[in-house]
PDB file of C-alpha atoms in Angstrom:
ATOM      1  CA  MET B 302      -0.220   0.086   0.054  1.00  0.00           C
ATOM      2  CA  GLU B 303       2.901   2.363   0.790  1.00  0.00           C
ATOM      3  CA  MET B 304       4.572   1.579  -2.228  1.00  0.00           C
ATOM      4  CA  LYS B 305       1.200   2.245  -4.384  1.00  0.00           C
ATOM      5  CA  ARG B 306       0.710   5.669  -2.305  1.00  0.00           C
ATOM      6  CA  LEU B 307       4.457   6.823  -3.354  1.00  0.00           C
ATOM      7  CA  ILE B 308       3.511   5.735  -6.884  1.00  0.00           C
ATOM      8  CA  LEU B 309       0.695   7.911  -7.036  1.00  0.00           C
ATOM      9  CA  LEU B 310       2.557  10.925  -5.326  1.00  0.00           C
ATOM     10  CA  LEU B 311       4.856  10.764  -8.070  1.00  0.00           C
ATOM     11  CA  PHE B 312       1.831  11.858 -10.677  1.00  0.00           C
ATOM     12  CA  SER B 313       0.150  14.167  -8.581  1.00  0.00           C
ATOM     13  CA  LEU B 314       3.529  16.286  -8.164  1.00  0.00           C
ATOM     14  CA  VAL B 315       3.974  16.495 -11.479  1.00  0.00           C
ATOM     15  CA  PHE B 316       0.863  18.253 -12.045  1.00  0.00           C
ATOM     16  CA  ILE B 317      -0.191  21.413  -9.974  1.00  0.00           C
ATOM     17  CA  ALA B 318      -3.604  22.233 -10.012  1.00  0.00           C
ATOM     18  CA  GLY B 319      -4.471  25.825 -10.852  1.00  0.00           C
ATOM     19  CA  CYS B 320      -7.262  28.213 -10.248  1.00  0.00           C
ATOM     20  CA  GLN B 321     -10.715  27.385 -11.449  1.00  0.00           C
ATOM     21  CA  THR B 322     -13.497  29.589 -11.821  1.00  0.00           C
ATOM     22  CA  GLY B 323     -16.195  26.977 -10.538  1.00  0.00           C
ATOM     23  CA  PRO B 324     -19.144  25.118 -12.526  1.00  0.00           C
ATOM     24  CA  ASN B 325     -21.128  28.175 -13.827  1.00  0.00           C
ATOM     25  CA  ILE B 326     -19.745  27.609 -17.438  1.00  0.00           C
ATOM     26  CA  ASP B 327     -20.601  29.730 -20.399  1.00  0.00           C
ATOM     27  CA  LEU B 328     -21.344  26.891 -22.680  1.00  0.00           C
ATOM     28  CA  GLU B 329     -21.889  29.009 -25.715  1.00  0.00           C
ATOM     29  CA  LYS B 330     -18.438  30.186 -25.551  1.00  0.00           C
ATOM     30  CA  VAL B 331     -17.159  26.589 -24.761  1.00  0.00           C
ATOM     31  CA  GLU B 332     -18.994  25.368 -28.076  1.00  0.00           C
ATOM     32  CA  ALA B 333     -17.419  28.401 -29.767  1.00  0.00           C
ATOM     33  CA  LEU B 334     -13.878  27.061 -29.028  1.00  0.00           C
ATOM     34  CA  ASP B 335     -15.024  23.765 -30.484  1.00  0.00           C
ATOM     35  CA  GLY B 336     -15.401  23.906 -34.229  1.00  0.00           C
ATOM     36  CA  GLU B 337     -16.344  20.424 -35.102  1.00  0.00           C
ATOM     37  CA  GLY B 338     -18.174  19.335 -31.785  1.00  0.00           C
ATOM     38  CA  HIS B 339     -16.053  16.633 -30.542  1.00  0.00           C
ATOM     39  CA  ARG B 340     -16.476  18.076 -26.924  1.00  0.00           C
ATOM     40  CA  ILE B 341     -13.331  16.317 -25.458  1.00  0.00           C
ATOM     41  CA  VAL B 342     -12.000  16.740 -22.469  1.00  0.00           C
ATOM     42  CA  SER B 343      -8.540  15.736 -21.877  1.00  0.00           C
ATOM     43  CA  THR B 344      -7.003  15.566 -18.212  1.00  0.00           C
ATOM     44  CA  THR B 345      -3.500  14.998 -18.774  1.00  0.00           C
ATOM     45  CA  VAL B 346      -0.885  17.210 -20.537  1.00  0.00           C
ATOM     46  CA  ALA B 347       0.370  14.195 -22.726  1.00  0.00           C
ATOM     47  CA  LEU B 348      -2.829  13.575 -24.150  1.00  0.00           C
ATOM     48  CA  THR B 349      -3.408  17.242 -25.022  1.00  0.00           C
ATOM     49  CA  GLU B 350      -0.377  17.678 -26.821  1.00  0.00           C
ATOM     50  CA  MET B 351      -1.392  14.684 -28.860  1.00  0.00           C
ATOM     51  CA  MET B 352      -4.663  16.348 -29.222  1.00  0.00           C
ATOM     52  CA  ASP B 353      -2.935  19.300 -30.683  1.00  0.00           C
ATOM     53  CA  ALA B 354      -0.996  17.089 -32.746  1.00  0.00           C
ATOM     54  CA  LEU B 355      -4.157  15.783 -34.316  1.00  0.00           C
ATOM     55  CA  ASP B 356      -5.334  19.399 -34.760  1.00  0.00           C
ATOM     56  CA  LEU B 357      -8.227  18.544 -32.631  1.00  0.00           C
ATOM     57  CA  ASP B 358     -10.064  21.036 -30.459  1.00  0.00           C
ATOM     58  CA  LEU B 359     -10.792  20.631 -26.608  1.00  0.00           C
ATOM     59  CA  ILE B 360     -13.296  21.782 -24.258  1.00  0.00           C
ATOM     60  CA  GLY B 361     -11.496  20.656 -20.984  1.00  0.00           C
ATOM     61  CA  LYS B 362      -7.684  20.768 -20.186  1.00  0.00           C
ATOM     62  CA  PRO B 363      -5.733  19.929 -17.281  1.00  0.00           C
ATOM     63  CA  SER B 364      -4.265  21.933 -14.815  1.00  0.00           C
ATOM     64  CA  SER B 365      -0.680  22.360 -15.059  1.00  0.00           C
ATOM     65  CA  TYR B 366       2.427  24.412 -14.632  1.00  0.00           C
ATOM     66  CA  LYS B 367       3.500  23.133 -17.962  1.00  0.00           C
ATOM     67  CA  ASN B 368       3.389  25.082 -21.015  1.00  0.00           C
ATOM     68  CA  LEU B 369       0.250  23.941 -23.117  1.00  0.00           C
ATOM     69  CA  PRO B 370      -0.334  24.133 -26.559  1.00  0.00           C
ATOM     70  CA  GLU B 371      -1.373  27.634 -27.410  1.00  0.00           C
ATOM     71  CA  ARG B 372      -4.526  26.935 -29.163  1.00  0.00           C
ATOM     72  CA  TYR B 373      -6.037  25.499 -25.689  1.00  0.00           C
ATOM     73  CA  GLU B 374      -5.193  29.154 -23.955  1.00  0.00           C
ATOM     74  CA  GLU B 375      -8.777  29.813 -23.728  1.00  0.00           C
ATOM     75  CA  VAL B 376     -10.263  26.300 -22.923  1.00  0.00           C
ATOM     76  CA  MET B 377     -11.250  25.467 -19.225  1.00  0.00           C
ATOM     77  CA  GLU B 378      -8.874  23.691 -16.768  1.00  0.00           C
ATOM     78  CA  VAL B 379     -10.342  20.902 -15.130  1.00  0.00           C
ATOM     79  CA  GLY B 380      -7.839  20.169 -12.375  1.00  0.00           C
ATOM     80  CA  ASN B 381      -4.711  17.944 -12.209  1.00  0.00           C
ATOM     81  CA  PRO B 382      -4.972  14.057 -13.707  1.00  0.00           C
ATOM     82  CA  MET B 383      -4.884  12.066 -10.430  1.00  0.00           C
ATOM     83  CA  SER B 384      -8.068  14.693  -8.902  1.00  0.00           C
ATOM     84  CA  PRO B 385     -10.218  16.099 -11.826  1.00  0.00           C
ATOM     85  CA  ASP B 386     -13.011  18.305 -10.972  1.00  0.00           C
ATOM     86  CA  MET B 387     -15.744  16.274 -11.451  1.00  0.00           C
ATOM     87  CA  GLU B 388     -18.350  19.353 -11.179  1.00  0.00           C
ATOM     88  CA  LEU B 389     -16.703  21.024 -13.528  1.00  0.00           C
ATOM     89  CA  ILE B 390     -16.080  18.116 -15.911  1.00  0.00           C
ATOM     90  CA  LEU B 391     -20.077  17.441 -15.760  1.00  0.00           C
ATOM     91  CA  ALA B 392     -20.516  21.167 -16.556  1.00  0.00           C
ATOM     92  CA  LEU B 393     -18.937  20.973 -19.584  1.00  0.00           C
ATOM     93  CA  GLN B 394     -20.649  17.949 -20.846  1.00  0.00           C
ATOM     94  CA  PRO B 395     -18.176  16.085 -22.615  1.00  0.00           C
ATOM     95  CA  LYS B 396     -18.673  13.574 -25.254  1.00  0.00           C
ATOM     96  CA  GLN B 397     -15.331  12.189 -24.472  1.00  0.00           C
ATOM     97  CA  LEU B 398     -13.483  12.137 -21.578  1.00  0.00           C
ATOM     98  CA  LEU B 399      -9.454  11.415 -21.807  1.00  0.00           C
ATOM     99  CA  SER B 400      -7.281   9.757 -19.348  1.00  0.00           C
ATOM    100  CA  VAL B 401      -4.483   7.235 -19.065  1.00  0.00           C
ATOM    101  CA  THR B 402      -4.338   3.480 -17.986  1.00  0.00           C
ATOM    102  CA  THR B 403      -1.709   4.401 -15.091  1.00  0.00           C
ATOM    103  CA  LEU B 404      -4.443   6.490 -13.538  1.00  0.00           C
ATOM    104  CA  GLN B 405      -7.599   3.977 -14.329  1.00  0.00           C
ATOM    105  CA  TYR B 406      -7.768   1.790 -11.060  1.00  0.00           C
ATOM    106  CA  ASP B 407      -8.150   5.157  -9.057  1.00  0.00           C
ATOM    107  CA  LEU B 408     -10.081   7.361 -11.623  1.00  0.00           C
ATOM    108  CA  GLU B 409     -12.495   4.773 -12.971  1.00  0.00           C
ATOM    109  CA  PRO B 410     -14.689   4.459  -9.500  1.00  0.00           C
ATOM    110  CA  LEU B 411     -15.008   8.288  -9.281  1.00  0.00           C
ATOM    111  CA  PHE B 412     -15.973   8.538 -13.010  1.00  0.00           C
ATOM    112  CA  GLU B 413     -18.545   5.925 -12.874  1.00  0.00           C
ATOM    113  CA  LYS B 414     -20.042   7.428  -9.757  1.00  0.00           C
ATOM    114  CA  ASN B 415     -20.284  10.591 -11.994  1.00  0.00           C
ATOM    115  CA  GLY B 416     -21.832   8.703 -14.752  1.00  0.00           C
ATOM    116  CA  MET B 417     -19.092   9.276 -17.289  1.00  0.00           C
ATOM    117  CA  GLU B 418     -17.223   6.935 -18.976  1.00  0.00           C
ATOM    118  CA  ALA B 419     -13.718   7.518 -19.916  1.00  0.00           C
ATOM    119  CA  TYR B 420     -11.369   6.646 -22.506  1.00  0.00           C
ATOM    120  CA  TYR B 421      -7.977   5.192 -20.859  1.00  0.00           C
ATOM    121  CA  ALA B 422      -5.057   5.871 -23.159  1.00  0.00           C
ATOM    122  CA  ASP B 423      -2.080   3.341 -22.674  1.00  0.00           C
ATOM    123  CA  LEU B 424       0.937   5.398 -22.412  1.00  0.00           C
ATOM    124  CA  LYS B 425       3.144   2.969 -20.517  1.00  0.00           C
ATOM    125  CA  SER B 426       5.473   2.993 -23.312  1.00  0.00           C
ATOM    126  CA  VAL B 427       6.383   4.466 -27.112  1.00  0.00           C
ATOM    127  CA  GLU B 428       5.073   1.659 -29.032  1.00  0.00           C
ATOM    128  CA  HIS B 429       1.719   2.059 -26.905  1.00  0.00           C
ATOM    129  CA  MET B 430       1.707   5.715 -27.451  1.00  0.00           C
ATOM    130  CA  LEU B 431       2.145   5.345 -31.270  1.00  0.00           C
ATOM    131  CA  LYS B 432      -1.178   2.627 -31.156  1.00  0.00           C
ATOM    132  CA  GLU B 433      -2.869   5.451 -29.421  1.00  0.00           C
ATOM    133  CA  ILE B 434      -2.121   8.235 -31.563  1.00  0.00           C
ATOM    134  CA  GLU B 435      -3.572   6.264 -34.561  1.00  0.00           C
ATOM    135  CA  THR B 436      -6.798   4.971 -32.629  1.00  0.00           C
ATOM    136  CA  PHE B 437      -7.478   9.005 -32.100  1.00  0.00           C
ATOM    137  CA  GLY B 438      -6.913   9.204 -35.667  1.00  0.00           C
ATOM    138  CA  ALA B 439      -9.532   6.795 -36.506  1.00  0.00           C
ATOM    139  CA  MET B 440     -11.847   7.996 -33.893  1.00  0.00           C
ATOM    140  CA  TYR B 441     -11.889  11.660 -35.152  1.00  0.00           C
ATOM    141  CA  GLY B 442     -11.261  11.267 -38.900  1.00  0.00           C
ATOM    142  CA  ARG B 443      -7.541  12.144 -38.282  1.00  0.00           C
ATOM    143  CA  GLU B 444      -6.191   9.238 -40.105  1.00  0.00           C
ATOM    144  CA  GLN B 445      -3.395  11.193 -41.981  1.00  0.00           C
ATOM    145  CA  GLU B 446      -2.622  13.367 -38.817  1.00  0.00           C
ATOM    146  CA  ALA B 447      -2.102  10.538 -37.089  1.00  0.00           C
ATOM    147  CA  ALA B 448      -0.057   8.862 -39.897  1.00  0.00           C
ATOM    148  CA  ASN B 449       2.314  12.273 -40.108  1.00  0.00           C
ATOM    149  CA  VAL B 450       2.943  12.014 -36.424  1.00  0.00           C
ATOM    150  CA  VAL B 451       3.723   8.314 -35.647  1.00  0.00           C
ATOM    151  CA  ALA B 452       5.701   7.656 -38.987  1.00  0.00           C
ATOM    152  CA  PRO B 453       8.918   9.685 -37.932  1.00  0.00           C
ATOM    153  CA  PHE B 454       8.837   7.496 -34.332  1.00  0.00           C
ATOM    154  CA  TYR B 455       8.479   4.356 -35.917  1.00  0.00           C
ATOM    155  CA  THR B 456      11.643   5.023 -38.359  1.00  0.00           C
ATOM    156  CA  MET B 457      13.852   6.419 -35.260  1.00  0.00           C
ATOM    157  CA  ILE B 458      12.885   3.113 -33.583  1.00  0.00           C
ATOM    158  CA  GLU B 459      14.508   1.179 -36.169  1.00  0.00           C
ATOM    159  CA  GLU B 460      17.067   3.256 -36.790  1.00  0.00           C
ATOM    160  CA  MET B 461      18.128   3.157 -33.054  1.00  0.00           C
ATOM    161  CA  GLU B 462      17.824  -0.476 -32.970  1.00  0.00           C
ATOM    162  CA  GLN B 463      20.206  -0.748 -35.992  1.00  0.00           C
ATOM    163  CA  LYS B 464      22.440   1.814 -34.619  1.00  0.00           C
ATOM    164  CA  THR B 465      23.355  -0.441 -31.105  1.00  0.00           C
ATOM    165  CA  ALA B 466      22.699  -3.730 -32.560  1.00  0.00           C
ATOM    166  CA  SER B 467      26.552  -4.395 -32.785  1.00  0.00           C
ATOM    167  CA  PHE B 468      27.286  -3.061 -29.339  1.00  0.00           C
ATOM    168  CA  GLU B 469      27.343  -4.916 -25.955  1.00  0.00           C
ATOM    169  CA  LYS B 470      24.317  -3.256 -24.084  1.00  0.00           C
ATOM    170  CA  PRO B 471      25.359  -1.116 -20.994  1.00  0.00           C
ATOM    171  CA  ARG B 472      23.532  -1.853 -17.940  1.00  0.00           C
ATOM    172  CA  VAL B 473      21.063   0.828 -16.378  1.00  0.00           C
ATOM    173  CA  LEU B 474      19.807   1.577 -13.194  1.00  0.00           C
ATOM    174  CA  ILE B 475      16.973   4.006 -13.255  1.00  0.00           C
ATOM    175  CA  LEU B 476      15.892   5.699 -10.011  1.00  0.00           C
ATOM    176  CA  MET B 477      12.589   7.505  -9.869  1.00  0.00           C
ATOM    177  CA  GLY B 478      12.105  10.312  -7.074  1.00  0.00           C
ATOM    178  CA  VAL B 479      10.120  12.609  -5.434  1.00  0.00           C
ATOM    179  CA  PRO B 480      11.184  14.907  -2.330  1.00  0.00           C
ATOM    180  CA  GLY B 481      12.090  12.654   0.234  1.00  0.00           C
ATOM    181  CA  SER B 482      11.884   9.317  -1.431  1.00  0.00           C
ATOM    182  CA  TYR B 483      12.622   7.330  -4.603  1.00  0.00           C
ATOM    183  CA  LEU B 484      11.686   4.046  -6.172  1.00  0.00           C
ATOM    184  CA  VAL B 485      13.508   2.129  -8.736  1.00  0.00           C
ATOM    185  CA  ALA B 486      11.930   1.825 -12.346  1.00  0.00           C
ATOM    186  CA  THR B 487      11.607  -1.491 -13.997  1.00  0.00           C
ATOM    187  CA  GLU B 488      11.299  -2.382 -17.794  1.00  0.00           C
ATOM    188  CA  HIS B 489       7.594  -1.728 -17.574  1.00  0.00           C
ATOM    189  CA  SER B 490       7.940   1.802 -16.683  1.00  0.00           C
ATOM    190  CA  TYR B 491       7.976   4.657 -19.369  1.00  0.00           C
ATOM    191  CA  ILE B 492      11.605   5.623 -18.876  1.00  0.00           C
ATOM    192  CA  GLY B 493      12.576   1.761 -18.771  1.00  0.00           C
ATOM    193  CA  ASN B 494      11.019   1.413 -22.271  1.00  0.00           C
ATOM    194  CA  LEU B 495      12.867   4.434 -23.608  1.00  0.00           C
ATOM    195  CA  VAL B 496      16.347   2.686 -22.195  1.00  0.00           C
ATOM    196  CA  LYS B 497      15.484  -0.359 -24.076  1.00  0.00           C
ATOM    197  CA  LEU B 498      14.557   1.618 -27.404  1.00  0.00           C
ATOM    198  CA  ALA B 499      17.845   3.322 -26.881  1.00  0.00           C
ATOM    199  CA  GLY B 500      20.089   0.441 -26.641  1.00  0.00           C
ATOM    200  CA  GLY B 501      20.528  -0.116 -22.686  1.00  0.00           C
ATOM    201  CA  LYS B 502      19.638  -2.877 -20.396  1.00  0.00           C
ATOM    202  CA  ASN B 503      17.616  -2.428 -17.388  1.00  0.00           C
ATOM    203  CA  VAL B 504      19.413  -3.978 -14.075  1.00  0.00           C
ATOM    204  CA  ILE B 505      16.067  -4.758 -12.916  1.00  0.00           C
ATOM    205  CA  GLU B 506      14.480  -7.711 -14.349  1.00  0.00           C
ATOM    206  CA  GLY B 507      11.511 -10.343 -13.832  1.00  0.00           C
ATOM    207  CA  GLU B 508       9.494  -7.572 -12.102  1.00  0.00           C
ATOM    208  CA  ASP B 509       5.918  -7.234 -13.195  1.00  0.00           C
ATOM    209  CA  VAL B 510       5.400  -3.679 -12.147  1.00  0.00           C
ATOM    210  CA  GLU B 511       6.857  -0.521 -13.033  1.00  0.00           C
ATOM    211  CA  TYR B 512       8.443   0.410 -10.169  1.00  0.00           C
ATOM    212  CA  VAL B 513       9.833  -1.380  -7.342  1.00  0.00           C
ATOM    213  CA  ALA B 514      11.589  -0.275  -3.738  1.00  0.00           C
ATOM    214  CA  SER B 515      15.267   0.444  -3.789  1.00  0.00           C
ATOM    215  CA  ASN B 516      17.683  -2.228  -1.949  1.00  0.00           C
ATOM    216  CA  THR B 517      21.164  -0.305  -2.450  1.00  0.00           C
ATOM    217  CA  GLU B 518      22.916  -3.760  -1.562  1.00  0.00           C
ATOM    218  CA  TYR B 519      21.088  -5.633  -4.268  1.00  0.00           C
ATOM    219  CA  LEU B 520      21.438  -2.577  -6.594  1.00  0.00           C
ATOM    220  CA  GLN B 521      25.355  -2.473  -6.128  1.00  0.00           C
ATOM    221  CA  HIS B 522      25.393  -6.149  -7.001  1.00  0.00           C
ATOM    222  CA  ALA B 523      23.362  -5.741 -10.039  1.00  0.00           C
ATOM    223  CA  GLU B 524      26.319  -3.664 -11.133  1.00  0.00           C
ATOM    224  CA  PRO B 525      25.009  -1.125 -13.054  1.00  0.00           C
ATOM    225  CA  ASP B 526      27.088   0.529 -15.751  1.00  0.00           C
ATOM    226  CA  ILE B 527      24.974   3.675 -16.096  1.00  0.00           C
ATOM    227  CA  ILE B 528      22.715   5.477 -13.127  1.00  0.00           C
ATOM    228  CA  LEU B 529      19.915   7.366 -14.403  1.00  0.00           C
ATOM    229  CA  ARG B 530      18.203   9.880 -11.757  1.00  0.00           C
ATOM    230  CA  ALA B 531      14.588  11.021 -12.729  1.00  0.00           C
ATOM    231  CA  ALA B 532      13.314  14.007 -10.750  1.00  0.00           C
ATOM    232  CA  HIS B 533       9.267  14.915 -10.790  1.00  0.00           C
ATOM    233  CA  GLY B 534       7.111  17.135  -9.568  1.00  0.00           C
ATOM    234  CA  MET B 535       9.812  19.308  -7.581  1.00  0.00           C
ATOM    235  CA  PRO B 536      12.709  18.501  -9.848  1.00  0.00           C
ATOM    236  CA  ASP B 537      15.245  21.019  -8.083  1.00  0.00           C
ATOM    237  CA  GLU B 538      14.501  19.561  -4.790  1.00  0.00           C
ATOM    238  CA  VAL B 539      14.564  15.990  -6.026  1.00  0.00           C
ATOM    239  CA  VAL B 540      18.303  16.460  -7.310  1.00  0.00           C
ATOM    240  CA  GLU B 541      19.409  18.049  -4.320  1.00  0.00           C
ATOM    241  CA  MET B 542      18.022  14.672  -2.404  1.00  0.00           C
ATOM    242  CA  PHE B 543      19.820  12.706  -4.799  1.00  0.00           C
ATOM    243  CA  ASP B 544      22.772  14.503  -4.550  1.00  0.00           C
ATOM    244  CA  ARG B 545      22.562  14.046  -0.422  1.00  0.00           C
ATOM    245  CA  GLU B 546      21.815  10.636  -0.665  1.00  0.00           C
ATOM    246  CA  PHE B 547      24.831   9.766  -2.803  1.00  0.00           C
ATOM    247  CA  GLN B 548      26.927  11.817  -0.792  1.00  0.00           C
ATOM    248  CA  GLU B 549      25.975  10.650   2.662  1.00  0.00           C
ATOM    249  CA  ASN B 550      25.031   6.842   1.906  1.00  0.00           C
ATOM    250  CA  ASP B 551      28.644   5.311   1.583  1.00  0.00           C
ATOM    251  CA  ILE B 552      27.407   2.452  -0.298  1.00  0.00           C
ATOM    252  CA  TRP B 553      27.303   4.855  -3.539  1.00  0.00           C
ATOM    253  CA  LYS B 554      30.623   5.174  -3.694  1.00  0.00           C
ATOM    254  CA  HIS B 555      31.086   1.477  -4.382  1.00  0.00           C
ATOM    255  CA  PHE B 556      28.930   1.321  -7.638  1.00  0.00           C
ATOM    256  CA  LYS B 557      30.964   1.582 -10.728  1.00  0.00           C
ATOM    257  CA  ALA B 558      28.630   3.592 -12.670  1.00  0.00           C
ATOM    258  CA  VAL B 559      29.571   6.300  -9.758  1.00  0.00           C
ATOM    259  CA  GLN B 560      33.197   5.444  -9.955  1.00  0.00           C
ATOM    260  CA  ASP B 561      33.314   6.385 -13.704  1.00  0.00           C
ATOM    261  CA  GLY B 562      31.208   9.521 -13.629  1.00  0.00           C
ATOM    262  CA  ARG B 563      28.358   7.671 -15.391  1.00  0.00           C
ATOM    263  CA  VAL B 564      25.440   9.173 -13.148  1.00  0.00           C
ATOM    264  CA  TYR B 565      22.959  11.356 -15.078  1.00  0.00           C
ATOM    265  CA  ASP B 566      19.863  13.366 -13.799  1.00  0.00           C
ATOM    266  CA  LEU B 567      17.067  13.022 -16.604  1.00  0.00           C
ATOM    267  CA  GLU B 568      15.433  16.651 -17.660  1.00  0.00           C
ATOM    268  CA  GLU B 569      11.674  16.512 -16.413  1.00  0.00           C
ATOM    269  CA  ARG B 570      10.599  18.536 -19.465  1.00  0.00           C
ATOM    270  CA  ILE B 571      11.157  15.515 -21.837  1.00  0.00           C
ATOM    271  CA  PHE B 572      11.435  12.514 -19.190  1.00  0.00           C
ATOM    272  CA  GLY B 573       7.806  12.266 -17.987  1.00  0.00           C
ATOM    273  CA  MET B 574       5.931   9.553 -16.062  1.00  0.00           C
ATOM    274  CA  THR B 575       4.086   8.279 -19.390  1.00  0.00           C
ATOM    275  CA  ALA B 576       5.026   8.636 -22.961  1.00  0.00           C
ATOM    276  CA  SER B 577       4.621  11.764 -24.686  1.00  0.00           C
ATOM    277  CA  LEU B 578       5.575  13.360 -28.009  1.00  0.00           C
ATOM    278  CA  ALA B 579       8.766  14.445 -26.529  1.00  0.00           C
ATOM    279  CA  ALA B 580      10.245  10.791 -26.762  1.00  0.00           C
ATOM    280  CA  GLU B 581      11.612  11.513 -29.866  1.00  0.00           C
ATOM    281  CA  GLU B 582      14.116  14.060 -27.874  1.00  0.00           C
ATOM    282  CA  ALA B 583      14.310  11.553 -25.025  1.00  0.00           C
ATOM    283  CA  LEU B 584      15.326   8.818 -27.060  1.00  0.00           C
ATOM    284  CA  HIS B 585      18.567  10.858 -28.708  1.00  0.00           C
ATOM    285  CA  THR B 586      19.160  12.113 -25.428  1.00  0.00           C
ATOM    286  CA  LEU B 587      19.638   8.901 -23.760  1.00  0.00           C
ATOM    287  CA  HIS B 588      21.639   7.150 -26.571  1.00  0.00           C
ATOM    288  CA  ALA B 589      24.027   9.935 -25.978  1.00  0.00           C
ATOM    289  CA  MET B 590      24.441   9.023 -22.408  1.00  0.00           C
ATOM    290  CA  LEU B 591      24.220   5.121 -22.734  1.00  0.00           C
ATOM    291  CA  TYR B 592      26.840   5.110 -26.126  1.00  0.00           C
ATOM    292  CA  GLU B 593      27.898   8.652 -27.331  1.00  0.00           C
ATOM    293  CA  SER B 594      30.217   9.339 -24.490  1.00  0.00           C
ATOM    294  CA  GLU B 595      32.315   6.350 -25.015  1.00  0.00           C
ATOM    295  CA  GLY B 596      32.587   7.388 -28.942  1.00  0.00           C
ATOM    296  CA  ARG B 597      30.111   4.621 -30.003  1.00  0.00           C
ATOM    297  CA  ARG B 598      27.270   6.029 -32.068  1.00  0.00           C
TER     298      ARG B 598
END
């Protein structure tokens, strides 16, 4: 249960709820922002960016400190992804409510209680994200737009595989942190998927979940060549936490990755909790960390 709460905290810290105007909504204004009448409410940043890439209007967007596409500047905020404002969403009268499978267990009872059915997009990996984009394209008559979005990703994945095929895969440890604590990301997490696509091998294998508790002695014996530290929600604080942990916990100095100076902090902007259109930049960044630092391309 503690593990689950920490994982949920990872999500909730990524998004900061903005001010909301309450349930009194000018539906005529809402309809004016929704030219084709799809009446879509997107509850995560990644989904909002995908809707923009498919040239789709929204009537509701997530509250976030991150910059959302300019076309949605006048669109109503509906709260953060972990705790959307149901009163506001109901007042918007959406035809389609979008969330992600990672949050489905917690949000589905809330949505059903309010008589709403949501579509939960699977964004646990780049490959799943591309399939979801194609699904949205078919759903909203944006097949060509979807094809234009996904094609470069499929090409990049193939090129990345060819580029790293002849090299021994570096062993990678991924730490996922929030202020005061951190978990270890498995191959089933989004960043774990990115590491695999970039040509790395996750030192944590045989797990069915996305994140597991940290056991530094076990992790040391796993002998990672590279340590990746992902900071979410309050990235500056988390980086400071990781720095203290690595300085004050003596065991870290025995890690080969630490001795070799191959500990990297991942930028939150492109390394989120779920797949997003920033995956292309993230993959190139990871490839540089895993290979180009040793002169291998």
